[in-house]
Structures are given as C-alpha cells and as structure tokens.
XYZ file of C-alpha atoms in Angstrom:
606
model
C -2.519 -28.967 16.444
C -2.581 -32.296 13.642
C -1.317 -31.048 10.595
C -2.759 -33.308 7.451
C 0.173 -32.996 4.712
C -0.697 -34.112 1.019
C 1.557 -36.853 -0.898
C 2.722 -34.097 -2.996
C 6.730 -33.242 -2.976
C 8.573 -29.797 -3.252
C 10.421 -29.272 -6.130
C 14.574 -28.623 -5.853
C 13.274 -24.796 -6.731
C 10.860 -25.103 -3.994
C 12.706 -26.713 -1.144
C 15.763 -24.046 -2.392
C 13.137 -20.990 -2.480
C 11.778 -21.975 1.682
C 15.207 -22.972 2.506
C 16.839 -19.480 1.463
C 14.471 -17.730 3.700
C 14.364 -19.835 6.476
C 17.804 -21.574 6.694
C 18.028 -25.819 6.148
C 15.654 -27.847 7.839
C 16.634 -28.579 11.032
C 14.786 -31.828 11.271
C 12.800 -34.774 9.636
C 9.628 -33.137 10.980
C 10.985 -29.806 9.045
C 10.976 -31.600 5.917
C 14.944 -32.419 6.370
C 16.619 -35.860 6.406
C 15.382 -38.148 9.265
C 17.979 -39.047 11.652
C 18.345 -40.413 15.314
C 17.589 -37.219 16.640
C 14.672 -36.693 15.325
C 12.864 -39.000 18.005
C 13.745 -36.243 20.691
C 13.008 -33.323 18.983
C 9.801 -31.302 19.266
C 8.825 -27.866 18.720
C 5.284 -26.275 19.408
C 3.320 -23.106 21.197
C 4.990 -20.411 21.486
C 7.885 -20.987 19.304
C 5.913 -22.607 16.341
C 3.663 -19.224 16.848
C 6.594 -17.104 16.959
C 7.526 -17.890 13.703
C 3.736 -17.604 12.108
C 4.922 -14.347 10.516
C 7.326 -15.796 7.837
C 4.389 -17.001 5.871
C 3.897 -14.375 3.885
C 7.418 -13.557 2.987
C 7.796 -17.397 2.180
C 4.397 -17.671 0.179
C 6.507 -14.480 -1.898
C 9.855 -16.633 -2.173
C 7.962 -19.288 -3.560
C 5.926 -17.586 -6.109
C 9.020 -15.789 -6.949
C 11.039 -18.497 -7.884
C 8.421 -20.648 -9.774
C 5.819 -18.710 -10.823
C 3.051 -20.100 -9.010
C 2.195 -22.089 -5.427
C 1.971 -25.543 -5.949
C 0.445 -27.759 -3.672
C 4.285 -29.505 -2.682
C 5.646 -26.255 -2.250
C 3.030 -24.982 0.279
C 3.145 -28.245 2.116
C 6.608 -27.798 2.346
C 6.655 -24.441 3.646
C 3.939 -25.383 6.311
C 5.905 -28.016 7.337
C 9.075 -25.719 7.540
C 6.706 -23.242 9.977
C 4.610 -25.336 11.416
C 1.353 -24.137 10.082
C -1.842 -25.870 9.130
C -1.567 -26.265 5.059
C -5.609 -25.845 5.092
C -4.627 -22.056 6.805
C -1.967 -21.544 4.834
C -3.622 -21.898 1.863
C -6.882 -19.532 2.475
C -3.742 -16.895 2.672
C -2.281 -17.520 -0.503
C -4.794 -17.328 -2.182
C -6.345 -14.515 -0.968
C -3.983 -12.426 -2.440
C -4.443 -10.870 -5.658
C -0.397 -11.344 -7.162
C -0.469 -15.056 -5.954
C -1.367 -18.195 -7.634
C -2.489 -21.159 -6.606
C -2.618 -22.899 -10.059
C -0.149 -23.475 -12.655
C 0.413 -19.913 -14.746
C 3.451 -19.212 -16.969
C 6.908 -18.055 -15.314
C 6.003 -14.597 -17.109
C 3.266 -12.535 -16.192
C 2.276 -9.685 -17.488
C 0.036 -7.101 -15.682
C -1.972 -4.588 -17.305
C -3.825 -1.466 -15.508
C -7.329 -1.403 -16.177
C -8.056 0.876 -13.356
C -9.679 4.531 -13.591
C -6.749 6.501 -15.114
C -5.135 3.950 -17.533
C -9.114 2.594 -18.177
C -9.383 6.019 -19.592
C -6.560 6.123 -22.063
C -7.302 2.668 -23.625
C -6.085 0.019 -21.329
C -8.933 -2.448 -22.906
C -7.277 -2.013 -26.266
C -3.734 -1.786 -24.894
C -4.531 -5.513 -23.499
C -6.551 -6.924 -26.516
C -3.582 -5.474 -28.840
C -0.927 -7.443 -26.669
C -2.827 -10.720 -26.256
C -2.795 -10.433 -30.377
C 0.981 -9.612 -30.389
C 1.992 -12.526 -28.193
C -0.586 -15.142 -28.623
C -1.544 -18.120 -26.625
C 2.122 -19.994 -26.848
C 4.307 -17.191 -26.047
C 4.654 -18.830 -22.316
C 3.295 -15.236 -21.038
C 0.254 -14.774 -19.075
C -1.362 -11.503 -19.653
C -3.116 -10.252 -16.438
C -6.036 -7.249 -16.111
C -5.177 -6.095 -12.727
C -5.745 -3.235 -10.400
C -3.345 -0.030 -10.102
C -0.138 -0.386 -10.403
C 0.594 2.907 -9.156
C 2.189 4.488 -11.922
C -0.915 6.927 -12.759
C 1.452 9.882 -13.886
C 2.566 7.922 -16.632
C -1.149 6.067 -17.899
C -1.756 3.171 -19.297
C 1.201 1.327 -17.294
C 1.910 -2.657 -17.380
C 4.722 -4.646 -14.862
C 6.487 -7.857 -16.394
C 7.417 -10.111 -13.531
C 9.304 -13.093 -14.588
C 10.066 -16.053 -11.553
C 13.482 -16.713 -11.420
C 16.792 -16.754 -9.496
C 16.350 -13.813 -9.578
C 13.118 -12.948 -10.083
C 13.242 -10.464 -12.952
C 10.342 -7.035 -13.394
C 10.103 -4.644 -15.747
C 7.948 -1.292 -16.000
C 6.339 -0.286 -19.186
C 4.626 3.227 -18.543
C 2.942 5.236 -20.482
C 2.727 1.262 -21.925
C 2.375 0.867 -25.693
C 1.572 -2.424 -27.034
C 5.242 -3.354 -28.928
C 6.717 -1.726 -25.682
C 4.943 -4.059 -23.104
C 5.621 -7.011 -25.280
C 9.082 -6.518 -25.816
C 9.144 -5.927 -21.847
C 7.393 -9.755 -21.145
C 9.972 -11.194 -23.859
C 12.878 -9.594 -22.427
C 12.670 -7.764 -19.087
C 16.460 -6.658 -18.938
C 15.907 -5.062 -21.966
C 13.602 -2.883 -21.639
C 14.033 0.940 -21.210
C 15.090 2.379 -17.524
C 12.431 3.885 -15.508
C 12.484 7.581 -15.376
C 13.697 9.034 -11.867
C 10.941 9.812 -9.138
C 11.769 13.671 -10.078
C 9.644 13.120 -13.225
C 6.537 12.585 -10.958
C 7.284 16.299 -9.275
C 6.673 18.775 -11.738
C 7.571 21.282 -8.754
C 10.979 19.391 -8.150
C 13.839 21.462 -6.949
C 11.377 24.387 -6.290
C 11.947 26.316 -3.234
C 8.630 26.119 -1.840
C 8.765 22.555 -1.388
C 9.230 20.642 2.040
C 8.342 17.251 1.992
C 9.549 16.957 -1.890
C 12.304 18.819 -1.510
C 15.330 16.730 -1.725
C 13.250 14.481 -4.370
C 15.515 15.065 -7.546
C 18.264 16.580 -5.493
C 19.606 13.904 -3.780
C 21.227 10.728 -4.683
C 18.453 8.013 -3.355
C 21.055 5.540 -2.833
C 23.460 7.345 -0.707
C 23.029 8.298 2.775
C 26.181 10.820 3.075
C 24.040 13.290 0.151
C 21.167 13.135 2.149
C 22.886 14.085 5.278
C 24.573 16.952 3.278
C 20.939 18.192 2.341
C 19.635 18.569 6.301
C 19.434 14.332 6.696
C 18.842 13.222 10.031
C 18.956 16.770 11.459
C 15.455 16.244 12.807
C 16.590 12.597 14.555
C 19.438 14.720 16.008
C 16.995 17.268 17.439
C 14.748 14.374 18.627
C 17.513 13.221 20.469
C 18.180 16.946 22.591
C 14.568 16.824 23.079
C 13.849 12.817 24.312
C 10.574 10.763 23.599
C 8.518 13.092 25.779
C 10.051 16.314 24.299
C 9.413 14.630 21.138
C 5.832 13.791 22.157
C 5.004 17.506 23.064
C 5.956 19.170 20.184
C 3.645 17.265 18.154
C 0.972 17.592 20.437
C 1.347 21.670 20.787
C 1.328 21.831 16.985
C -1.039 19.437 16.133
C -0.142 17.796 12.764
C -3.018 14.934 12.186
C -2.413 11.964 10.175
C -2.696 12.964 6.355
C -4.792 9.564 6.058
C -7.762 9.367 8.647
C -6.965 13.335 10.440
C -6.594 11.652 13.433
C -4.337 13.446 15.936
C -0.205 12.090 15.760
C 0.905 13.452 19.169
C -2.072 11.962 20.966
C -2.504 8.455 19.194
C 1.768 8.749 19.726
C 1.433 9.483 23.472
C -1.009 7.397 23.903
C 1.000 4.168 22.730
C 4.112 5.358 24.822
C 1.691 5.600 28.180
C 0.831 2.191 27.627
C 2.456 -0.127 29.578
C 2.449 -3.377 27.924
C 5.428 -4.179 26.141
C 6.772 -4.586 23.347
C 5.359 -1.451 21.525
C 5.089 -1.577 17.949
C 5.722 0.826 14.899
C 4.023 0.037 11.467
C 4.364 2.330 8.246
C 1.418 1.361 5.695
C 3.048 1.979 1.928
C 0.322 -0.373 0.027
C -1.022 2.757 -1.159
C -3.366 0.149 -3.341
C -6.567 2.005 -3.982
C -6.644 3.682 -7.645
C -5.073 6.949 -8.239
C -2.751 7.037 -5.315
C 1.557 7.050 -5.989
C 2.834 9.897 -3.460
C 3.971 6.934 -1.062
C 5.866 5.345 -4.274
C 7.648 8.736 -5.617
C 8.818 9.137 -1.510
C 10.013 5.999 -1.169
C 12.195 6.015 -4.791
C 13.482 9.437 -4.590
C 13.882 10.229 -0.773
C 14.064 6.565 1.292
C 16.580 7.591 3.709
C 13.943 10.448 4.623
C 11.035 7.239 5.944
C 14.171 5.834 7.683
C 14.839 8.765 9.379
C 11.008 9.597 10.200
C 10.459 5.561 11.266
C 13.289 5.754 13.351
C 12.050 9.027 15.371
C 8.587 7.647 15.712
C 10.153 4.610 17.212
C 12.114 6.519 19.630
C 8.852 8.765 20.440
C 6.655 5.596 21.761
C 9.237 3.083 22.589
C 9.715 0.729 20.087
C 12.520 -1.001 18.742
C 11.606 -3.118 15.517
C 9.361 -1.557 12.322
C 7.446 -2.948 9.843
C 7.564 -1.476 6.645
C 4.524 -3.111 4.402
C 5.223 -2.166 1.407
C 3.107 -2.254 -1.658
C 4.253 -5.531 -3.884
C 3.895 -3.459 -7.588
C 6.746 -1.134 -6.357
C 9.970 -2.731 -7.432
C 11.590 0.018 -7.834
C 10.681 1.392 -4.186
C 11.506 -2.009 -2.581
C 14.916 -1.662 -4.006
C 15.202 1.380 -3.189
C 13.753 1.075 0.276
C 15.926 -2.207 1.104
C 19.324 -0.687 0.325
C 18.387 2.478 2.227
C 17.725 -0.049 5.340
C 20.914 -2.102 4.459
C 23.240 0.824 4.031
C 21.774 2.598 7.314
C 22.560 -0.261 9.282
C 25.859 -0.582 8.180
C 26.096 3.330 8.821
C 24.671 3.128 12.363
C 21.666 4.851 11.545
C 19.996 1.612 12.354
C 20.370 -1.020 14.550
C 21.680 -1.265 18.456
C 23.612 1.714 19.104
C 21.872 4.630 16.114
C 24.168 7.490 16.295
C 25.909 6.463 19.357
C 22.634 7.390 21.683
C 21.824 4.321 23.032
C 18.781 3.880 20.960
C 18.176 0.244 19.710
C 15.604 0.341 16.231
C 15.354 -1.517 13.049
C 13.035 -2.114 10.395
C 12.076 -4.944 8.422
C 10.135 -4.819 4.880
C 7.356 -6.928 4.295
C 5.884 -6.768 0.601
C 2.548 -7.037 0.487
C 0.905 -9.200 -2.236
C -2.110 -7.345 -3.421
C -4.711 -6.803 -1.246
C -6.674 -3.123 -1.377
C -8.245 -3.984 2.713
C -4.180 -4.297 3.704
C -5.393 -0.168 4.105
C -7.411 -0.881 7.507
C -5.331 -0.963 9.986
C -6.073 -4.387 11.704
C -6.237 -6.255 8.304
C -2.563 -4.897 7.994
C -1.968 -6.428 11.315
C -2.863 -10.411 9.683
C -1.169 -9.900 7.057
C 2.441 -9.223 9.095
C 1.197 -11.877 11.487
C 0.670 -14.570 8.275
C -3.122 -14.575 8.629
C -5.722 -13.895 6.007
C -5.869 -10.102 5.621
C -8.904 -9.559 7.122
C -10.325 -6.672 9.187
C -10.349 -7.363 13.072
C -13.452 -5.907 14.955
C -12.494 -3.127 17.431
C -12.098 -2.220 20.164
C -9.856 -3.122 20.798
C -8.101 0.111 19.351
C -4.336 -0.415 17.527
C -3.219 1.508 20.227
C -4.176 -0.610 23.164
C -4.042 -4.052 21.345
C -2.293 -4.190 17.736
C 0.488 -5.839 15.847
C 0.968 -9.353 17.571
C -1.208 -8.282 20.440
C 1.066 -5.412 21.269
C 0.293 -1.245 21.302
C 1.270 0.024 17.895
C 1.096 2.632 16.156
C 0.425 2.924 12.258
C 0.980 5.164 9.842
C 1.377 6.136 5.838
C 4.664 7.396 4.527
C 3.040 11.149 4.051
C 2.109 10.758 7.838
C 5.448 9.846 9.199
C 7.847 11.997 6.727
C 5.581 15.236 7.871
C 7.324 14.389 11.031
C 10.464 15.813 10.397
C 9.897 19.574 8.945
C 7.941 19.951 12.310
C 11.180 19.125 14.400
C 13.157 21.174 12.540
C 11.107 24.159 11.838
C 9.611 23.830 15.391
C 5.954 23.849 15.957
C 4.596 27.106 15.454
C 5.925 27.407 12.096
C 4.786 24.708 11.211
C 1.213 25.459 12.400
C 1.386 28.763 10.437
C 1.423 26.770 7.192
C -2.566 25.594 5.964
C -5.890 26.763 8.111
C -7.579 25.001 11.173
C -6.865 21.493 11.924
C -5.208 20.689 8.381
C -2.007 22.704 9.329
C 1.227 21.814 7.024
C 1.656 21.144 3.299
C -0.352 18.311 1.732
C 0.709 16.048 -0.927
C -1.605 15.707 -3.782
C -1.642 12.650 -6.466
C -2.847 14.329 -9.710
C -3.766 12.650 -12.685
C -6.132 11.663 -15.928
C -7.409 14.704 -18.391
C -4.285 17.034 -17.186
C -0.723 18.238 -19.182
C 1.134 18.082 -16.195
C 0.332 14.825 -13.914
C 2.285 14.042 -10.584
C 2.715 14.493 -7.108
C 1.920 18.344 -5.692
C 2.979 19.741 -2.123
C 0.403 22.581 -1.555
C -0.977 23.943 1.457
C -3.764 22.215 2.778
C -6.376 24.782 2.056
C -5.502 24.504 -1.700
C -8.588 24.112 -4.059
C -8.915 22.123 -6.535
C -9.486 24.480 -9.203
C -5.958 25.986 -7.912
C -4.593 22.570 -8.007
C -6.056 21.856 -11.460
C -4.455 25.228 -13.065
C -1.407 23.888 -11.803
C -1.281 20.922 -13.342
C -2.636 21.966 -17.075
C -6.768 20.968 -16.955
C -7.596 20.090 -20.235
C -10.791 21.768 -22.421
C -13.682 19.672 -21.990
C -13.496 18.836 -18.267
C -16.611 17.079 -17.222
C -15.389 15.934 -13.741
C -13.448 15.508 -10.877
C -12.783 12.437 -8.638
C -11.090 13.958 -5.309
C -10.200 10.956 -2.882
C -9.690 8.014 -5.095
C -12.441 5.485 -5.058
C -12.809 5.792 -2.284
C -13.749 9.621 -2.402
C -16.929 11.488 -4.118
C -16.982 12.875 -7.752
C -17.543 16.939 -8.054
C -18.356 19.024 -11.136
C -16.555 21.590 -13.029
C -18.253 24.577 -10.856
C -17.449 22.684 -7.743
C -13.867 23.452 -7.476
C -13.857 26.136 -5.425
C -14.155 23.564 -2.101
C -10.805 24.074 0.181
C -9.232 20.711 0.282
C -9.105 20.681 4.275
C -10.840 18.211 6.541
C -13.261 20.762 7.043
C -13.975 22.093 4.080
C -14.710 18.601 2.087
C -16.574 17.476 4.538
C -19.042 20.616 4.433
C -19.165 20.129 0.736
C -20.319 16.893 1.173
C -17.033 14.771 -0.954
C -13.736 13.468 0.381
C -10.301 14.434 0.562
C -9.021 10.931 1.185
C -5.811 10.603 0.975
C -4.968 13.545 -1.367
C -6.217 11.704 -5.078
C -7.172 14.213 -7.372
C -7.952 12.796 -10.833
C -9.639 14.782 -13.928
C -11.676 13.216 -16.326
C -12.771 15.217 -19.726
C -15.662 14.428 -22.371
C -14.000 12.036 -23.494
C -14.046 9.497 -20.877
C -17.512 7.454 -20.810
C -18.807 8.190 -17.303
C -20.997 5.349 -16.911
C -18.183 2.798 -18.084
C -16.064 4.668 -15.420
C -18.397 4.292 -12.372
C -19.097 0.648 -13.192
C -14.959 0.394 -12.819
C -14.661 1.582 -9.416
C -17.678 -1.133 -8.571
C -16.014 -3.907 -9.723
C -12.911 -2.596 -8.371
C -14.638 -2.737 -4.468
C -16.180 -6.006 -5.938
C -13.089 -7.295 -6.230
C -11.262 -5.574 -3.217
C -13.661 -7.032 -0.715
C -12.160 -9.376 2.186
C -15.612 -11.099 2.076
C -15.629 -11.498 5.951
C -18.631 -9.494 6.537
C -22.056 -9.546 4.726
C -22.865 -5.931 4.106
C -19.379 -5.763 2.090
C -19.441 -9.441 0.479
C -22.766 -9.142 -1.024
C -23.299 -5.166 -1.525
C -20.080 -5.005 -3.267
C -21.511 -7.477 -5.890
C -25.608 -6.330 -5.652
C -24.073 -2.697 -7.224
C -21.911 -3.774 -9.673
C -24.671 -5.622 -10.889
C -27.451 -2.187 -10.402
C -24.901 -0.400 -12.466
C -24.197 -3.619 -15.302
C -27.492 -3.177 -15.827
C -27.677 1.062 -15.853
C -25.207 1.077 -18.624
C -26.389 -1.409 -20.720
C -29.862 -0.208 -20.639
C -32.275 2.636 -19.487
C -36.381 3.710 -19.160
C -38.411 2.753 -16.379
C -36.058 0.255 -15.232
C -33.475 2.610 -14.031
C -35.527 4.182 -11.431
C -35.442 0.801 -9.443
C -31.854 0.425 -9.748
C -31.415 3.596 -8.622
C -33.206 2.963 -5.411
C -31.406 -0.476 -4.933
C -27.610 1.546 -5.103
C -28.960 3.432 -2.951
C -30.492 0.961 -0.123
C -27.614 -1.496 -1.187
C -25.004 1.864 -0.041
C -26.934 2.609 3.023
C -26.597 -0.850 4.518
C -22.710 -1.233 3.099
C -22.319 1.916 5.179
C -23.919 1.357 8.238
C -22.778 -2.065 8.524
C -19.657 -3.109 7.311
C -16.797 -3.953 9.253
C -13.931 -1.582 8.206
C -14.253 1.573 6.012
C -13.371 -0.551 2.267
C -17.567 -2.315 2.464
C -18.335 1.509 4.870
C -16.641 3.880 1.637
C -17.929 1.134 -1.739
C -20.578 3.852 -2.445
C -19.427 6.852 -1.794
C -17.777 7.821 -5.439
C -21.152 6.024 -7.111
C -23.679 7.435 -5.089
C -21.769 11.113 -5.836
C -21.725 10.267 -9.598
C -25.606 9.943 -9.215
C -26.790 13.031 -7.103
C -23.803 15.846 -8.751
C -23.307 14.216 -12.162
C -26.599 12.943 -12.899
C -24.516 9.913 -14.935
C -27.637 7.890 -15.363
C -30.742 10.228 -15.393
C-alpha cells in the first residue's frame, strides 16, 4: 500500500506517547534514525496487519498525553504501524472522547443525558462556563452518559499528562466540578461501588454479593469469599462438562436472551482456530452502570467468569473493551488482571491445570454502536467502529476473522452461581426462559437509586417500591433509550423476555428510570433523538438520515403545535418504520422505539 505522510513532525510528547506503547522505532521507515540498515529492511502483509490493532490504544496514548491528535502525532503513529494516515484518521475522529483539533489539556465533561438532563445539567453547565470563563485553559464539554446515573448530574475532569490525571464530580455541583477541572487531585474520593447497592451485604444477593464485602484490590479476600470456586469446578467438569451444564439449565444472555450454552458450544464445535472471547463493558447507552459497579467492586469475579468462558470454547487471549468514562473500573479492572497474573490465575499454567488464558483491556473511546457486536469487532481490530453485515454470524466469523464469542459483564459473571449452585437450582430461580436473578439499573424520580438483583419476573412497580418512587410519577422508561416508555398503571408487566414483549416495551438490558411531573416530557424525548442523532455510525442510510429527519419532527413538536403536528406525527412514524426495517444493526433498528412509545402510551404531543 503507498502511504502519503504530511510535512508535519511529532512532538517530544508525541514521539514519547507512540514510543511507550510500542517500544523505539526500529527503523528510519518507523520514524527512527536512518542508518545503513535501513536499505534492507522491509516489513509488510501479514505482519504490518498483525499489528493493525494497536491503533486504537495508540490514538488513546496520544490524546492522553497532549490533549488532542495533531496531525504530526497521527502521522507518526501511522508510520510506527504501518497504516494509511487517511484510515487512521476517519478512526480518530470518529470517536466521541477524541480530538482532532487543538482543545485545552483540561476537559471537562458534563452529562446532559436523560437522568442528569432532568436534575439541571443545562444550568449545571451554563453555571460552570460562568465560573471558569473563556481563559481558564478548560474546555467544558456536553457529552453523553457518563455512567454515574445513581449519583445525577455527574461531570469527569480529564487532564493530559504524564500521567494523565481524571476526576469524578457526582451528584456534580457547579463550585464542585470547577474546583475538580482546576485541581483534579484534589477533589473528593469517589464513594465505593457499595453505595450503588442499596441491597449490599444482603443475603439474598448472588451476583452482588461480595460487592461491599470484599476488598476489590485483593485476590486472597475474594478467594476467602467462594473466589474461583466455580473455575475449580469447571476444571472437574472440562470444557464439555462445562458446556452441558449451561445448556441443561439454560441461562440466556441478559443482553439479547440469546441462549449461552448453545452460542458457547457452538464456537467450541467450530474448527477454525484461534477462537476468540470478547466481554462488551461500554455499557454507553443512557441509564445503564451495572457493568461499572461489577467491575469496581467485584473485578476478580469477570476474571474468574472470562477465564471459564475461555476454557469452555477454547480460547486463550480476551478482550476486555471497556467503556473509556470508567476510570475508576479500568483501574480497578487492570490491577485485578496484573495481580492475577502474577498469582497464576492468569497466564500459561492458571492454577497449575494446564490451561493457557489472558486478557487484555482495550478502552473504548466513546462510541454508543461499540454495543453491536461486529462494530465491537473494528474497533479491537483499529477500524472505524462500524457495524459489519451478517452473516456471517460472530460465531462462525468474528474478532480478526476468527469464531468468538461476546458477551456483557452481567452475561459472563451469571456464569459462575450456575457452576456452583448446579443447574437446577439455578433454573428454580425466575419463570420460563428468564431463569436466574437480573440486575436492574434504577434511577431519576426515586429516594433510593442503584443497581438491584431481583428475580427476573420482578415488576416494575415491585422494583419501584423498592427503590422509594417519588409522588407525582408520570412515567417510566424501562430499557434505556433504547427501550419503550410505560405509564404509572402499566407497572404491573413482569420484567421477563416474555412478558415485555407481550406488553409491547423492552426490557433491554435491565434500565429502569422514573421520571415525575416535574421533568418536561417533550424536552426529554427530543434528548434521546439527538442522543441516536448523535450515536449513529452513519454507514447506512435508514440510520444516517432517520436519526436526523426525527430529531428534527420532534424540534419542531416542542416548539410548536395545531395542525402542524399531525404531519409530524405521521413523518416519526414513517421515518421509524423505515429506520426499523432497514438499518443495519439494532442502534438505526431501536432509534424509535422509546419516541414512538412516548406518542401512543403518553400521548406527549397530542
């Protein structure tokens, strides 16, 4: 391939930033000093692709230590990896947490999503844009969820550096977030992930239960609280034993209900190799933290689950994506990888069995498609995260071409109570095909917002007395965004596969979020349109354009009514239709689904 390089030049910070992840140039053609050798040395196909995947972590190292990608610096890298600059760049800037143009070294992100959007995160932002002004060498940012809906309106400081330096300010106030973008080492400690489980320590609990019980960082208290006992049983039993007991019980993936021991067996039939293991924590779409509170206050319990579902269908390297707004979780997460390998609970011998695994953390960068499975599979592979059209199926052709399996933390850590309870227990717990506990993200108009582990055929009036409803509720969001909107004498729908589908709304990944009379509907609906606005790859045309044609329908609902309204109406709903029926993946196939819901049950704009 001709790679065209600009005239522009790295800075020290640069060149230091690509060499720390890749190691000192080799070669002139590297971007290192020329020398004699350099007339005999060449490098392409196969071993310039093998190294494709680094672009991502090295588009991170960059903006880490600068701020920003500057046009040197991503020349630089290319050259480094071997990759066109023209493809390099449609990556980084594709990505919502990336910048191609000079910003300050500070940034300062603000939630303006459904939950915070609802508390005042408009005048949370206007109020620290006043504070800091225009030469306080801090860009404020209105971003997307940050993940921290328990604790609404939430901002993130992340200042480039060596280090690069973050700071959470949650519930956010406006002298709070600015004293977090003018100092991030001062400001206040996070609380611990047991503040996001207003059940923590109960007895009930299985998948939360060593959340504010165990020391996250050390791997000898979690093996004193039942750690790795189900990797130990996985080991008496072998892949296939493994392999039949979750096909006789028949847990389903907590995401998409698809089946674990059949999409599991399947990949370990399969007799192309390498096989590959993938655990999706981007958890990006609004509303969603369960992945986050796992991942801070239990990681050794992922390690554990990744490492049995790598010994169940034959693979020996995972990819943890991992959502980029999580610092706290990536530490967290890195140091529980670090430590296990030093323990033998990774690498080439785990617990003297033979068994080769390891994982390797890739942060993602902001992208709410990084959800569909094949757009996860560019951005590992250093491509534009963009859907891929299938079939082929993950299963038969995946990460880097291989079978692979992929999962979400809720998915993979509901492994291990079923290996250790055994099946049929197990199956006892929830109703039909939604057997197990469920964890549910509750938040907005509630006294008591966090992660719940209820059975599956919970309600969400049950869910809602749990968690403190406040007086006034006008309605209920159950799936995210994503999901549908219900009213206040809807809550008696089981929250099964079943049972939301026959009411005609969406479980989706467990999102329950209140909203009371105080909360401007029609303000709130337009925010989840420009939220799949913005969250659209823009490969395909029902997505790309429909995204955009019904944030514009509802613009214009809000800001005015009459006659007028009844041909809007009909647009969101031909404009949904095709989005549905023709998009590639299920971000363009789900854009309407919440909006369309606020119309028909709510009535928002009649």
């Amino acid at each position: 391939m001709d790679l065209h390089f600009g005239d522009s030049e790295p800075t020290d910070d640069e060149r230091a930033a690509a060499d720390g992840l890749l190691g000192p140039a080799s070669s002139f053609w590297e971007g290192g000093e020329r020398s004699e050798a350099d007339l005999r040395w060449s490098r392409g196909g196969r071993t310039a692709r093998a190294r494709r995947d680094l672009l991502l972590p090295g588009l991170h190292a960059l903006n880490d230590r600068v701020g920003w990608i500057s046009e040197g610096g991503l020349a630089y890298l290319c050259r480094r990896l071997t990759v066109p600059p023209a493809e390099a760049y449609g990556v980084a800037s594709f990505y919502d947490h990336f910048s191609v143009r000079p910003r300050p070294a500070t940034v300062l992100r603000v939630c303006t999503d459904l939950v915070c959007a609802a508390v005042g995160a408009a005048e949370l932002c206007a109020g620290i844009e006043a504070r800091l002004g225009p030469d306080s060498g801090v860009g404020v940012e209105r971003g997307a969820c940050l993940g921290l809906c328990e604790r609404a309106p939430a901002a993130l400081v992340v200042r480039a550096g060596d280090p690069v330096r973050t700071a959470v300010s949650a519930p956010a106030t406006v002298p709070a977030a600015v004293l977090a973008a003018v100092s991030p080492d001062s400001a206040p400690e996070e609380p611990p992930a047991a503040k996001a489980v207003p059940q923590a320590g109960g007895a009930s609990l299985t998948l939360l239960r060593r959340i504010g019980v165990v020391d996250p960082s050390s791997p000898d208290d979690y093996r004193a609280h039942g750690g790795y006992a189900a990797l130990r049983r996985a080991y008496e039993l072998g892949p296939a034993g493994v392999l039949r007991e979750l096909t006789d019980c028949g847990p389903v993936g907590r995401g998409a209900a698809f089946p674990v021991g059949r999409i599991w067996l399947d990949v370990a039939s399969r007799p192309d190799r390498p096989h590959h293991l993938v655990c999706n924590a981007d958890e990006s779409g609004p509303g969603a933290f369960s992945s986050r509170v796992i991942m801070e206050g239990d990681p050794y319990a992922l390690v554990e689950a990744m490492t049995i579902a790598a010994y169940a269908i034959g693979a020996h390297t995972g990819y943890l994506y991992l959502r980029d707004a999580y610092p706290r979780a990536i530490h967290r997460m890195q140091c529980a990888v670090d430590r296990g390998r030093a323990r033998g609970l990774l690498g080439d011998d785990i617990l003297g069995r033979g068994h080769a695994f390891d994982i390797e953390i890739r942060r993602g960068a902001g992208a709410y498609v990084c959800g569909e499975d094949t757009a996860l599979f560019n951005a590992i592979e250093g491509f534009r995260a963009e859907p891929r059209s299938t079939p082929p199926h993950p299963a038969e052709k995946g990460l880097f071409g291989g079978p692979t399996v992929v999962e979400d933390v809720e998915t993979l850590i509901d492994v291990l109570p079923v290996l250790t309870r055994e099946a049929p227990a197990y199956a006892a717990v929830g109703a039909g095909r939604s057997t197990g506990t469920k964890l549910f993200c509750v938040s907005g108009s509630v006294d008591q917002p966090g992660v719940y582990e209820l059975p599956f055929d919970t309600t969400p009036g049950e869910l809602l007395a749990l968690a403190g409803v406040r007086e006034g509720l006008r309605a209920v969001l159950l799936g995210g965004a994503a999901g549908g909107f219900v009213r206040p004498d809807e809550l008696d729908v089981p929250l099964t596969f079943d049972g939301t589908r026959e009411a005609g709304t969406a479980r989706g990944s467990g999102v329950v979020m209140a909203f009371d009379d105080t909360v401007p509907l029609p303000q709130l609906v337009l925010r989840i349109a420009e939220f799949f606005r913005a969250a659209s790859c823009g490969s395909c045309v029902p997505c790309r354009i429909g995204t955009v044609r019904q944030e514009e329908a509802l613009r214009r609902l809000v800001e005015r009514a009459g006659a007028a309204a009844a041909d809007d109406l009909a647009l969101l709903r031909d404009v949904g239709r095709a989005m549905r029926d023709a998009s590639l993946c299920g971000v363009g196939r789900s854009a309407g689904n919440a909006v369309e819901s606020a119309v028909d049950r709510l009535g928002v704009y009649a």
